[in-house]
CSV table of C-alpha atoms and ligand atoms in Angstrom, one decimal:
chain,number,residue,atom,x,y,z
A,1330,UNK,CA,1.8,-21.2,-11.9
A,1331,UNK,CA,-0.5,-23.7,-13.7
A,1332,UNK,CA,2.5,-25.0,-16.4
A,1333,UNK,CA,2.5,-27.8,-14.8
A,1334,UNK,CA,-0.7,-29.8,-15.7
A,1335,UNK,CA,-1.2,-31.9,-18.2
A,1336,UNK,CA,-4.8,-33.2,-19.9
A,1337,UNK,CA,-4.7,-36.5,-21.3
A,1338,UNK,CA,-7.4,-37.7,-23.5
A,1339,UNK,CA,-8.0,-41.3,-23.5
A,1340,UNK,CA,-10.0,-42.9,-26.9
A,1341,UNK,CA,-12.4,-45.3,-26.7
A,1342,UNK,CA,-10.4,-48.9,-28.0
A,1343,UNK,CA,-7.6,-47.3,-24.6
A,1344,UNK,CA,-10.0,-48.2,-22.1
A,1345,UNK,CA,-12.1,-51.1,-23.8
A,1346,UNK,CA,-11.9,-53.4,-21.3
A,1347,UNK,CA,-10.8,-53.7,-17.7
A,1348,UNK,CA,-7.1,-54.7,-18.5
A,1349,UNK,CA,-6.7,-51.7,-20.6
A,1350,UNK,CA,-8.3,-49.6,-17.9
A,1351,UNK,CA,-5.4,-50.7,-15.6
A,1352,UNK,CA,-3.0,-49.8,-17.8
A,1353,UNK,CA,-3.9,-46.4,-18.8
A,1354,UNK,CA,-4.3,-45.8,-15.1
A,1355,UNK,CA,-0.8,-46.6,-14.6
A,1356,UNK,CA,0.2,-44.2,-17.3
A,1357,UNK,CA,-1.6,-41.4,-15.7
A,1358,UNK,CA,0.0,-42.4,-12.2
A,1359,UNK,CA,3.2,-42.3,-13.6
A,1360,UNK,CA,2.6,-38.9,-14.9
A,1361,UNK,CA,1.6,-37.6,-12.0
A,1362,UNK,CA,4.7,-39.1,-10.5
A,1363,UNK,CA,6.6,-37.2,-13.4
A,1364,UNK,CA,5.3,-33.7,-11.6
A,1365,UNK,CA,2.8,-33.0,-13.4
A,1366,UNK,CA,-1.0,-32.0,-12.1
A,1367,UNK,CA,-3.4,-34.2,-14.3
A,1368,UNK,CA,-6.7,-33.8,-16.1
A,1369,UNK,CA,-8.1,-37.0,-17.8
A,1370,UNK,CA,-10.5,-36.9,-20.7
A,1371,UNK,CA,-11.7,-40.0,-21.3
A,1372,UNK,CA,-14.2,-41.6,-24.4
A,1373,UNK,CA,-16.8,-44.7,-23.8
A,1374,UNK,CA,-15.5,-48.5,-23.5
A,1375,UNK,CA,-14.8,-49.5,-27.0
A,1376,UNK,CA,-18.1,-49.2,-29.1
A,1377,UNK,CA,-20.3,-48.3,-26.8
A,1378,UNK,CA,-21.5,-45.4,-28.1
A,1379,UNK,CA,-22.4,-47.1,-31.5
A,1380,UNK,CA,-23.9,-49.7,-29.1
A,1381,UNK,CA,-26.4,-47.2,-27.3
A,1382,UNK,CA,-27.1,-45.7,-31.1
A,1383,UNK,CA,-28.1,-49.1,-31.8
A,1384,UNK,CA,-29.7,-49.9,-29.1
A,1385,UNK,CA,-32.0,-46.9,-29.5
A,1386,UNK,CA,-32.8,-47.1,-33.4
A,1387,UNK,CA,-33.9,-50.9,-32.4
A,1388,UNK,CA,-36.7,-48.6,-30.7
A,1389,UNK,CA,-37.2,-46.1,-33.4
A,1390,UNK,CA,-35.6,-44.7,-36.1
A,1391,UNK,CA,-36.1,-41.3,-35.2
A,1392,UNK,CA,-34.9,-41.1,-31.8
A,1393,UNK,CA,-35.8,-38.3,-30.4
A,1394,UNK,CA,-32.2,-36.1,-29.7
A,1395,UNK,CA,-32.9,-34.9,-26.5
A,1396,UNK,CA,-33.2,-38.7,-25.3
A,1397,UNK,CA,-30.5,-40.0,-27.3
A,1398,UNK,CA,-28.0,-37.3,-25.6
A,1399,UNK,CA,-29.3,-38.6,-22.1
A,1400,UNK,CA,-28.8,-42.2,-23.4
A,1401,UNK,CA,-24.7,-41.5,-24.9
A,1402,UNK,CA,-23.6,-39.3,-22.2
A,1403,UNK,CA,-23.7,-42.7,-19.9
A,1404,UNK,CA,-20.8,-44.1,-21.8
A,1405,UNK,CA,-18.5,-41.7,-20.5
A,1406,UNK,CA,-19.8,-41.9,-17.0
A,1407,UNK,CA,-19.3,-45.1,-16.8
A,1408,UNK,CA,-15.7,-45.0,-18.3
A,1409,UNK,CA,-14.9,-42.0,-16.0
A,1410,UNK,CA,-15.7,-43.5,-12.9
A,1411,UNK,CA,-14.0,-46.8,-13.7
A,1412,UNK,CA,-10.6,-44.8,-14.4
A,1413,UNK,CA,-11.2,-43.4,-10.8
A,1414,UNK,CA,-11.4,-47.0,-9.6
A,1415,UNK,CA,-8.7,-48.0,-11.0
A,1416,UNK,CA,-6.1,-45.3,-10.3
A,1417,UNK,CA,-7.1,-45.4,-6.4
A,1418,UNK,CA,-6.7,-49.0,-6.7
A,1419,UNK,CA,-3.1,-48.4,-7.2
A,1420,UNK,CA,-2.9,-45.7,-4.1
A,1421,UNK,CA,-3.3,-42.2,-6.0
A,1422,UNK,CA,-6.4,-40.2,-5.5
A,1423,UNK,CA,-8.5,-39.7,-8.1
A,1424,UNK,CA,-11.7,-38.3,-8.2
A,1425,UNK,CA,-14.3,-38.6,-11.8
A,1426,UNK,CA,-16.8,-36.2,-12.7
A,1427,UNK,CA,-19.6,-35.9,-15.8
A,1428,UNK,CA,-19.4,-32.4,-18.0
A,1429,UNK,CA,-22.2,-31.0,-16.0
A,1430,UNK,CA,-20.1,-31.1,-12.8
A,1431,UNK,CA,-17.1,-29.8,-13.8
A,1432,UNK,CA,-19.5,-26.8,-16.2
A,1433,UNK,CA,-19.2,-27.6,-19.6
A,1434,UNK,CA,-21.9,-24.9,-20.9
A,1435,UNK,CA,-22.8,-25.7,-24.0
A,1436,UNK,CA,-26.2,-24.5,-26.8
A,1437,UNK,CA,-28.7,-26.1,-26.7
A,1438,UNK,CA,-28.1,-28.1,-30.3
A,1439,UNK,CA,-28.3,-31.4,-29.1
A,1440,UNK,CA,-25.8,-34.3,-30.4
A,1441,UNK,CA,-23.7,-31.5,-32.2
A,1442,UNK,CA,-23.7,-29.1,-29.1
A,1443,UNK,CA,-20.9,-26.4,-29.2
A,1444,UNK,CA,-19.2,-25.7,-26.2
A,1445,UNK,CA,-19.9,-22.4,-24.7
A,1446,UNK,CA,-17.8,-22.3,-21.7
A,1447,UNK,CA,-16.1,-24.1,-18.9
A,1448,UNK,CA,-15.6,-22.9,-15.4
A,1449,UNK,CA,-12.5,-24.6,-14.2
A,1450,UNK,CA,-12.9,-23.8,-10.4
A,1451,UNK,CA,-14.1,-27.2,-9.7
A,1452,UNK,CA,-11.2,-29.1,-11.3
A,1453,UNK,CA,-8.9,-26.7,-10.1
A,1454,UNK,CA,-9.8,-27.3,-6.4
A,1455,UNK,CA,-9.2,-30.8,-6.5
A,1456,UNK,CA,-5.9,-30.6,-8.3
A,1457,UNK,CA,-4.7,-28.4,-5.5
A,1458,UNK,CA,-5.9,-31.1,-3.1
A,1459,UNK,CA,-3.4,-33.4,-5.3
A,1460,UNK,CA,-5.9,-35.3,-6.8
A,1461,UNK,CA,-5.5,-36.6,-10.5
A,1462,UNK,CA,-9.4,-35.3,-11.7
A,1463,UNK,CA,-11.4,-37.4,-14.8
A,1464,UNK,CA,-14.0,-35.6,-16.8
A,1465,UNK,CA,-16.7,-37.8,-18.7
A,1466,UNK,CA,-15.5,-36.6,-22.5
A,1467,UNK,CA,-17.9,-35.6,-25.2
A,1468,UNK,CA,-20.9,-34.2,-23.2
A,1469,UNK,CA,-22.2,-31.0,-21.5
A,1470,UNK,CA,-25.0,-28.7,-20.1
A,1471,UNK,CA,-27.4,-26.3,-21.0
A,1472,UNK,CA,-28.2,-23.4,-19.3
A,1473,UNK,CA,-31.4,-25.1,-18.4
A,1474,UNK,CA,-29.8,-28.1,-17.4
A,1475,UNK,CA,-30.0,-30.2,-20.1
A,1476,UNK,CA,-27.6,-32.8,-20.7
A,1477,UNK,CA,-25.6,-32.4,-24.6
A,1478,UNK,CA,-22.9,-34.3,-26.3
A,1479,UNK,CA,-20.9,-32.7,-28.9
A,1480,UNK,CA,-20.5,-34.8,-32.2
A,1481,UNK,CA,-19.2,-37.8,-32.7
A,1482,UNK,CA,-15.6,-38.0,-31.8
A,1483,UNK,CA,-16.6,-35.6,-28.9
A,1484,UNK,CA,-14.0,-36.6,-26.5
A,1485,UNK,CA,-11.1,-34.6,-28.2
A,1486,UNK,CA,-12.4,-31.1,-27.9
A,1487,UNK,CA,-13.8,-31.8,-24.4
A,1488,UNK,CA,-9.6,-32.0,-24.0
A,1489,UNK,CA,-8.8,-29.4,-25.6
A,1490,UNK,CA,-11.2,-27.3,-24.0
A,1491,UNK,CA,-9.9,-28.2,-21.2
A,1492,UNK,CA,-6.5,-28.0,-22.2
A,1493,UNK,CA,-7.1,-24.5,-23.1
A,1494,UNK,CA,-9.0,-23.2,-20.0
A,1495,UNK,CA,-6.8,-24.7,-17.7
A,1496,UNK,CA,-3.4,-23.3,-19.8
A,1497,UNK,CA,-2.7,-26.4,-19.8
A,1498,UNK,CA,1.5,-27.2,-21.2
A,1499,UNK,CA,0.0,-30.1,-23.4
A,1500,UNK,CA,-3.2,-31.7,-24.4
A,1501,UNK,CA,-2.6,-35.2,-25.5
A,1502,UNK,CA,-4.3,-37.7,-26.9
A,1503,UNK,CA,-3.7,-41.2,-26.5
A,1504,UNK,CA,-5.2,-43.5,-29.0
A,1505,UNK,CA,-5.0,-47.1,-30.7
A,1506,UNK,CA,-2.0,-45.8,-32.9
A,1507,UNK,CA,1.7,-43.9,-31.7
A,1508,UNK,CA,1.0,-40.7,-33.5
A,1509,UNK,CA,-0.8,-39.1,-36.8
A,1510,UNK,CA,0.6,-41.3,-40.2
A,1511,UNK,CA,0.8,-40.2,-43.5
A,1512,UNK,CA,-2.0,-41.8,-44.4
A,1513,UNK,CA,-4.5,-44.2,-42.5
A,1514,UNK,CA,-1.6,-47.7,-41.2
A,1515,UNK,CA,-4.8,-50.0,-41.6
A,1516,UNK,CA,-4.9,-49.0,-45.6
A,1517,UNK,CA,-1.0,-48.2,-46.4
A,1518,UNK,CA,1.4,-50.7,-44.7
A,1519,UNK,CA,4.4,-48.6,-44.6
A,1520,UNK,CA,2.8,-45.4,-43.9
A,1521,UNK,CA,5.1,-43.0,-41.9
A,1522,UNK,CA,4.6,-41.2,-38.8
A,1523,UNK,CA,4.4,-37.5,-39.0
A,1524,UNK,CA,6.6,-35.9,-36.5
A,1525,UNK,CA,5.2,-32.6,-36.3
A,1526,UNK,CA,2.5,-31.3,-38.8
A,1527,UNK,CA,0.5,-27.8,-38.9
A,1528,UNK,CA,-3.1,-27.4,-37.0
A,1529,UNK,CA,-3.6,-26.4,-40.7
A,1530,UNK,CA,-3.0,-29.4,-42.5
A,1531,UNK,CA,-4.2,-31.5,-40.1
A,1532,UNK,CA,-7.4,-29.8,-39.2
A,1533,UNK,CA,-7.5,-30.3,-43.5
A,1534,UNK,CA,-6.5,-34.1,-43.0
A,1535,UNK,CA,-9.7,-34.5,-40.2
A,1536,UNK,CA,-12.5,-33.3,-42.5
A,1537,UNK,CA,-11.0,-35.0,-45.3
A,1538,UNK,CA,-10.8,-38.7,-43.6
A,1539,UNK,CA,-8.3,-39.1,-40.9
A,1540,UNK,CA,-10.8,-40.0,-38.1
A,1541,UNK,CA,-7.7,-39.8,-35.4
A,1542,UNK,CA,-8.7,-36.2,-34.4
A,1543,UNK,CA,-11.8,-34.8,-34.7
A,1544,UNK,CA,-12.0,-31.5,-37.0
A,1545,UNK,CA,-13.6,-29.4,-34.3
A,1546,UNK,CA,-11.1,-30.1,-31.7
A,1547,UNK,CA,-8.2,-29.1,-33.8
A,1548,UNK,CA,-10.2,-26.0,-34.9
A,1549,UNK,CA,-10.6,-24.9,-31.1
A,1550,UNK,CA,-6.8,-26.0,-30.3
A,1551,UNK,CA,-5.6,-23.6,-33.1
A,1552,UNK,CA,-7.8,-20.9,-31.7
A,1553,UNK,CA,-6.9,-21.3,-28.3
A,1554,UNK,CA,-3.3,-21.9,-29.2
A,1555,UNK,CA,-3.5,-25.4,-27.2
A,1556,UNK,CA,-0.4,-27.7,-28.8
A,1557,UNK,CA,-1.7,-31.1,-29.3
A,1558,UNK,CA,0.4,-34.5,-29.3
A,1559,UNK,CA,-1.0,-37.9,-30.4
A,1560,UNK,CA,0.2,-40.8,-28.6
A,1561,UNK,CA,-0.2,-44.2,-28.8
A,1562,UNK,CA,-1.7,-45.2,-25.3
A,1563,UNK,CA,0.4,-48.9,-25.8
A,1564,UNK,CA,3.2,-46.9,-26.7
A,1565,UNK,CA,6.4,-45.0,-25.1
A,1566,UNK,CA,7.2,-43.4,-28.2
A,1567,UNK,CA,7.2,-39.8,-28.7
A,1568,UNK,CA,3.8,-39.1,-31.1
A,1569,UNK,CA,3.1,-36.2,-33.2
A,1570,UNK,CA,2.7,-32.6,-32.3
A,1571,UNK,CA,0.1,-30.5,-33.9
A,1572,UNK,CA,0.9,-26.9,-33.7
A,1573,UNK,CA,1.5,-23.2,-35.5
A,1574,UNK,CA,3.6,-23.7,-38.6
A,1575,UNK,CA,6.8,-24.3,-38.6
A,1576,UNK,CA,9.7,-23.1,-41.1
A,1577,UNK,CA,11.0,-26.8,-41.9
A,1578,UNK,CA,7.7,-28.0,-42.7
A,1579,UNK,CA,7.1,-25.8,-45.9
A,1580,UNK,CA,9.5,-28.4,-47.3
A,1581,UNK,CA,7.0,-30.9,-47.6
A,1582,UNK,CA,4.9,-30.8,-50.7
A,1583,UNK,CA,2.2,-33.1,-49.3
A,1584,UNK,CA,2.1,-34.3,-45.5
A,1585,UNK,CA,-0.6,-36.9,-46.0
A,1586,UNK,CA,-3.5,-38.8,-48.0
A,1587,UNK,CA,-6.8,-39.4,-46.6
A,1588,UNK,CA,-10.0,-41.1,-47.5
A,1589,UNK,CA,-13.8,-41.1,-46.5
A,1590,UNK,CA,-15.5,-43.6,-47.8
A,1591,UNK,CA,-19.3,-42.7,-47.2
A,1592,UNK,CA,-20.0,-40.2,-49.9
A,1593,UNK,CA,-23.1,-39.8,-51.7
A,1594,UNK,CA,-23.7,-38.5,-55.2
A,1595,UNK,CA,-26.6,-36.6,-55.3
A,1596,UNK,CA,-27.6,-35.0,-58.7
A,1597,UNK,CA,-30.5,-32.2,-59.6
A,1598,UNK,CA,-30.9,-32.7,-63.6
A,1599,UNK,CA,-31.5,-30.0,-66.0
A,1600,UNK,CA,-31.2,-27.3,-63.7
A,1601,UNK,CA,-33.3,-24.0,-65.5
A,1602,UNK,CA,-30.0,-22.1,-66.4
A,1603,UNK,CA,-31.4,-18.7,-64.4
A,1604,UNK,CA,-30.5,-16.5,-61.2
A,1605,UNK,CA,-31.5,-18.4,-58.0
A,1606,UNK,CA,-31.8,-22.1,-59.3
A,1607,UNK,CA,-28.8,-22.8,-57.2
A,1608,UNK,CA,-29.4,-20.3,-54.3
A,1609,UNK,CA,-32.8,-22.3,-53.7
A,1610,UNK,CA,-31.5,-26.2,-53.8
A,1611,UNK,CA,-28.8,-25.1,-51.2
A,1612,UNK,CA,-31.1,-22.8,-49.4
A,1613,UNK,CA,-33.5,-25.8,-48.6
A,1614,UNK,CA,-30.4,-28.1,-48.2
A,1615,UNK,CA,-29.4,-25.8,-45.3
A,1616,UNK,CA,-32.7,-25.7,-43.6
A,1617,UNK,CA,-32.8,-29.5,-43.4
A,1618,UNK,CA,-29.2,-29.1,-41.9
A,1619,UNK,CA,-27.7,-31.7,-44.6
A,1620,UNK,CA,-23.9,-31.2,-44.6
A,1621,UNK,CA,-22.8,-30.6,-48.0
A,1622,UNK,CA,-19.6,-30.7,-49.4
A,1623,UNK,CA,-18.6,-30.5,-53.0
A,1624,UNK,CA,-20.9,-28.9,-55.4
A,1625,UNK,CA,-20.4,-28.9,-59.2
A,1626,UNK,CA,-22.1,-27.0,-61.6
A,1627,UNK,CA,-21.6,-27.4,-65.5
A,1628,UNK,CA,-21.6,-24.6,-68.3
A,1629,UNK,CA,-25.0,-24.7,-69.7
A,1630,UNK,CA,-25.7,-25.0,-73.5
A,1631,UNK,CA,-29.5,-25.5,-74.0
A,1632,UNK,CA,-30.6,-23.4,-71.0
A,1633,UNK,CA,-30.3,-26.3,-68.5
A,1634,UNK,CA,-27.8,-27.6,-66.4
A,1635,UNK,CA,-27.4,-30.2,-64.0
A,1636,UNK,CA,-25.9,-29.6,-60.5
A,1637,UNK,CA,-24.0,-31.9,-58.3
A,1638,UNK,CA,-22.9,-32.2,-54.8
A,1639,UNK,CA,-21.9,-34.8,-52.2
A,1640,UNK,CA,-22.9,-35.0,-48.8
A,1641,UNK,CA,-22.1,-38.1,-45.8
A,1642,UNK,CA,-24.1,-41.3,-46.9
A,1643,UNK,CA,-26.3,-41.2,-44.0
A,1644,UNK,CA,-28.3,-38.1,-44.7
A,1645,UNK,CA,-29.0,-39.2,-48.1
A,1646,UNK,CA,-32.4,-40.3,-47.7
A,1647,UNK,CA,-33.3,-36.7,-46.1
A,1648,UNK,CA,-31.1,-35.0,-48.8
A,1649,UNK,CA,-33.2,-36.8,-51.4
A,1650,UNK,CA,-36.4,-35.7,-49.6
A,1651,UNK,CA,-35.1,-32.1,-49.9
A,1652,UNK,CA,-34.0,-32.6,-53.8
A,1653,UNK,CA,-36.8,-33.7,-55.1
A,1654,UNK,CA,-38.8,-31.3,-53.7
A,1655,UNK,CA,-36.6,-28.5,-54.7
A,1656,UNK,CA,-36.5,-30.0,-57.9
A,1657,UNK,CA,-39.9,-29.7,-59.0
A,1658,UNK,CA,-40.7,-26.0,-57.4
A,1659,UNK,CA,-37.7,-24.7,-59.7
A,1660,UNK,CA,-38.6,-26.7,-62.7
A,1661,UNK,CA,-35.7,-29.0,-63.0
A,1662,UNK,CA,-36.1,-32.3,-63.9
A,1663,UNK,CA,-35.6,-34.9,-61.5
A,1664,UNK,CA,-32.7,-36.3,-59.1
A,1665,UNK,CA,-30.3,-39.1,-59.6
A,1666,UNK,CA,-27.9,-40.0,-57.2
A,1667,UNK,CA,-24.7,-42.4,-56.4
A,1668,UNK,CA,-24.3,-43.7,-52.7
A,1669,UNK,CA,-21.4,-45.9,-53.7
A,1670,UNK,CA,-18.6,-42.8,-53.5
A,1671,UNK,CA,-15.7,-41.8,-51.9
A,1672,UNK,CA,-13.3,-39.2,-51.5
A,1673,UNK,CA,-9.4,-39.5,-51.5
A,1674,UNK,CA,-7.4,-36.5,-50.7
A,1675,UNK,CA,-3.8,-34.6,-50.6
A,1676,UNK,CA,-3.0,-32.2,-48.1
A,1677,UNK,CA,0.3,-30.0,-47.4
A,1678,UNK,CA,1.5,-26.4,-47.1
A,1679,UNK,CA,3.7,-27.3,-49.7
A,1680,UNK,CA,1.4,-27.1,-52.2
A,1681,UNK,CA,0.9,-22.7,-51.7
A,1682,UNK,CA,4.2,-22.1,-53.1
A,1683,UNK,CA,4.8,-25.3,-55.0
A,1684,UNK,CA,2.5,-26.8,-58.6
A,1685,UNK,CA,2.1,-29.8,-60.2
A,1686,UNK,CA,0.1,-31.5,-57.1
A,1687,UNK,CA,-2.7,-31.6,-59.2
A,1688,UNK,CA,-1.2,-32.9,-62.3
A,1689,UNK,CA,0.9,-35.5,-60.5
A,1690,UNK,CA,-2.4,-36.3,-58.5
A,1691,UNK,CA,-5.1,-36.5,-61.6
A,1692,UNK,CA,-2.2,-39.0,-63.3
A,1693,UNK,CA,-1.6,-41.5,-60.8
A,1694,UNK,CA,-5.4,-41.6,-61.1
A,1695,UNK,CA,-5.5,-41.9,-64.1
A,1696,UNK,CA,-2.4,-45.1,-64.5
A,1697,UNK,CA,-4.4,-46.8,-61.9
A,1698,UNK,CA,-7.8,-46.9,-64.6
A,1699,UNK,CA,-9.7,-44.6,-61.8
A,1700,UNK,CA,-12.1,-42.4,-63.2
A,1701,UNK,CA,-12.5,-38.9,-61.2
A,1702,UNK,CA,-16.2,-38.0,-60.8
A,1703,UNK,CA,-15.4,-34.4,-58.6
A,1704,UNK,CA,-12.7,-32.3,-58.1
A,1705,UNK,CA,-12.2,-29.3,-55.4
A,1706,UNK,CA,-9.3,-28.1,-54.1
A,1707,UNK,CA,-8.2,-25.4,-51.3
A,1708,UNK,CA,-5.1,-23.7,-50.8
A,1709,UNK,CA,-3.0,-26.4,-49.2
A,1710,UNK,CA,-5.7,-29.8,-50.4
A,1711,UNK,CA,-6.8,-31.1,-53.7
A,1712,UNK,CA,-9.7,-34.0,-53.3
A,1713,UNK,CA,-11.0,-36.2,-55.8
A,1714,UNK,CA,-14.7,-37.7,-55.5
A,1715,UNK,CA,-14.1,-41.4,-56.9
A,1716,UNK,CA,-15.8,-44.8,-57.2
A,1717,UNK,CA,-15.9,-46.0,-53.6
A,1718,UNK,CA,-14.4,-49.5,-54.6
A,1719,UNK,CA,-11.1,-47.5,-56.1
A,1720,UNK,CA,-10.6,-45.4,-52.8
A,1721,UNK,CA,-8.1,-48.0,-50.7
A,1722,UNK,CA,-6.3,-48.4,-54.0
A,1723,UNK,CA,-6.0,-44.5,-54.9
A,1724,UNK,CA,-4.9,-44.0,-51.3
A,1725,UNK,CA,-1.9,-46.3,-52.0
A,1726,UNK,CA,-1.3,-45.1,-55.3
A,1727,UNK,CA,-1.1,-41.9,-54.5
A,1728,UNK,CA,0.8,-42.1,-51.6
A,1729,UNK,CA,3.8,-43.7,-53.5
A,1730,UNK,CA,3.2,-40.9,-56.3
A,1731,UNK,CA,4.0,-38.4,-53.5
A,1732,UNK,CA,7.0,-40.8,-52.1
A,1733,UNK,CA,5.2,-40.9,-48.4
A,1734,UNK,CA,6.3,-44.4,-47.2
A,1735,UNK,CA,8.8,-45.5,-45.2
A,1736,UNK,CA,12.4,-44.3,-46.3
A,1737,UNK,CA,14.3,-48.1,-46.2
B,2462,ADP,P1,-9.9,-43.3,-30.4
B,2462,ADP,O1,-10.7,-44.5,-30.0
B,2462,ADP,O2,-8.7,-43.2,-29.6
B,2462,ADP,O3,-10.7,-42.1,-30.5
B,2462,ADP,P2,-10.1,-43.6,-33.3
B,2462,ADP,O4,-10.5,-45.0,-33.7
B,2462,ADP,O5,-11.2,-42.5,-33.3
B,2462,ADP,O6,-9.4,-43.6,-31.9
B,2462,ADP,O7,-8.9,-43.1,-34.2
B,2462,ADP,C1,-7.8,-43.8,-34.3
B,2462,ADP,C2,-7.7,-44.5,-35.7
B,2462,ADP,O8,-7.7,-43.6,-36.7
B,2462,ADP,C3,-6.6,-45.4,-35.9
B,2462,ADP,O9,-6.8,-46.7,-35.5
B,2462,ADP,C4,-6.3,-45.3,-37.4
B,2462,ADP,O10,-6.6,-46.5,-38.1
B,2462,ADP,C5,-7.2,-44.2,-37.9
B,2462,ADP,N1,-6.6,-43.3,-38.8
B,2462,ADP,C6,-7.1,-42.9,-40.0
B,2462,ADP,N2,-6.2,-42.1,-40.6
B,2462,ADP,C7,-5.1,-41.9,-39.8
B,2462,ADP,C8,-3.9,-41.2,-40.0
B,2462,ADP,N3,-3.6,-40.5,-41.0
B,2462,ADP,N4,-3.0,-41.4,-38.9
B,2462,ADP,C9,-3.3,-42.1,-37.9
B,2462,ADP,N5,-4.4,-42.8,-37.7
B,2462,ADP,C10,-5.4,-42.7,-38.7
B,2463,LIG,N1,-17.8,-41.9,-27.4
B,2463,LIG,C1,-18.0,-40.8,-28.3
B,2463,LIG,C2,-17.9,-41.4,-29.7
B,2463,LIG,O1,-17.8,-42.6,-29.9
B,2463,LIG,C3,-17.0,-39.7,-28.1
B,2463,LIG,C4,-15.6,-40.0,-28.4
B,2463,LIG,O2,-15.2,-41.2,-28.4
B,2463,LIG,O3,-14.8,-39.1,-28.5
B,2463,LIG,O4,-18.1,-40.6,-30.6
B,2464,MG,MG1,-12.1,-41.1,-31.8
């Protein structure tokens, strides 16, 4: 009965300014002209949110989170009700709503809040009065009626949610670009557009770079089973589809290469070589809540060894409060660290049943001078921590190694 609606996800550089608002309510009319019952997600005007953030740190630099959720979550209401304007502008009824209204429960973890629950009756109501409904993306409530958001990037698993409640056919999610590339179009010119790619691989190509989907979202879409298509809001084009593996993709040895470019190298030297020196740094890493990623460890040889990790550039100073302090209560000496890294990786089902990713990877590094500081790898990825002035040029490299661009 409900295969007919649609959610649509709107990003924040879609409705950046008043003409773009127009547009993307004329693509949501003409949806709902197609037959289809629509929900619309939609993200702040442009930069907004980095505006608020910045707006706020001008006050402190500890904001406290509570406030700083009450402060974001206006980006979206202000978004949200503009599309409403807009699309009853041009005769359709539309009606816009925060998270709170339409019940997205979430903990109580606020600026990462999880989302706990959603009680569609509200949206539902309206769609069966006709209506095309917007929900404010990347926020929700407490139990107690606080107001959350949920990460950056928020706005896609507010769809998908959603999407998934609602049984939504599709979730899409119209952004600056027509569809997921091989690697990021602003770094590799002749990048190629991925027609279909696993929840898999791309959840893999998220947390490793490609800030087009957020991790989380993709993580809940694979869950909930919700199939996922990136569009380009300025384009007609079909985008990509994110869904359950497919035969035809095992083909592919590597679907993409991604970058993040705000790694820090944090180091704990001469580490006592004994059980529990490694338990405790991470221990008190995970108290402080400092994402870590990669962790390296040598062999010891004179009863000491040093113990490396990365984590995002901005918790750095609290991960060096942390590492020093660990540092002296298990009698290692001292903490360097490198805030000028980056990480370039290769991801694709391929690689379970196929070798020689690695070898093929470490050499194009290697031709190109690029010295490799980290390695990790998963089943179907293989990263590389480098120097963060090599990382556009490894992407590039390494995209050609694994013959990604455009066939001519
Ligand atoms: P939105 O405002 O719609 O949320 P984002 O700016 O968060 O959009 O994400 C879209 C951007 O992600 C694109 O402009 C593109 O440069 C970047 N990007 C990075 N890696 C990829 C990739 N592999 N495929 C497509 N886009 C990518
Ligand atoms: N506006 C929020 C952000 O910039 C959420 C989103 O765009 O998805 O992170
Ligand atoms: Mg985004």
């Amino acid at each position: 009965m409900r295969g007919d609606i649609i959610v649509q996800k709107y990003g924040g550089t879609s409705v950046a300014n008043v003409e773009r608002i127009m547009h993307v309510a004329e693509r949501v009319v003409k949806t709902k002209k197609n037959g289809y019952k629509v929900v619309v997600v939609v993200s702040a005007l442009g930069d907004t949110t980095d505006e608020l953030i910045a707006l706020a740190n001008r006050i402190t630099d500890e904001p406290p989170e509570r406030e700083l959720d009450m402060l974001m979550a206006t980006g979206e209401q202000v978004s949200s009700a503009l599309l409403a304007m807009a699309i009853q502008k041009i005769g359709e009824e539309a009606i816009s709503f925060t998270g709170a209204q339409v019940g997205i429960m979430t903990d109580r973890a606020h600026t990462k809040a999880r989302i706990q629950g959603v009680d569609a009756k509200r949206i539902l109501k309206e769609l069966e009065k006709d209506r095309i409904v917007i929900v404010a993306g990347f926020q929700g409530i407490t139990e107690d009626q606080e107001i959350t958001t949920l990460g950056r990037g928020g706005s896609n698993i507010t769809a998908v949610a959603l999407a998934a409640v609602l049984k939504a056919q599709e979730c899409e999610m119209n952004t600056d670009v027509d569809g997921v590339y091989t690697a990021d179009p602003r770094i590799v010119k002749d990048a190629r557009k991925i027609d279909q790619i696993s929840y898999e691989e791309m959840l893999e190509m998220a947390s490793s770079g490609a800030q087009v989907l957020q991790a989380r979202s993709i993580e809940a879409a694979s869950k909930f089973g919700v199939r996922i298509h990136v569009r380009g809001t300025f384009h007609e084009t079909e985008g990509t589809i994110i869904s359950k593996e497919v035969r035809a993709m095992e083909n592919v040895l590597v679907s993409g290469i991604t970058l993040t470019k705000n790694e820090a190298k944090v180091t704990v030297c001469d580490v006592p070589d004994k059980p529990g020196s490694a338990a405790k740094i991470f221990e008190m890493l995970g108290e402080a809540n400092i994402n870590v990623d990669m962790i390296i460890q040598n062999v010891s040889r004179t009863g000491a060894t040093d113990v490396s990790f990365t984590v995002p550039r901005d918790e750095l100073a609290k991960t060096l409060k942390v590492a020093n302090k660990v540092s002296g209560e298990i009698g290692a000496h001292g903490v360097t660290y490198d805030e000028e890294m980056a990480k370039v990786s290769a991801i694709g089902i391929g690689m379970r049943s196929h070798s020689g990713v690695a070898a093929t990877m470490f050499k194009t590094l290697a031709d190109e001078g690029i010295n490799i500081d980290m390695i990790s790898t998963s089943e179907i990825k293989i990263s590389c921590v480098i120097k963060k002035t090599n990382g556009e040029k490894a992407v590039k490299a390494l995209h050609k190694a694994f013959d990604l661009g455009k066939k001519s």
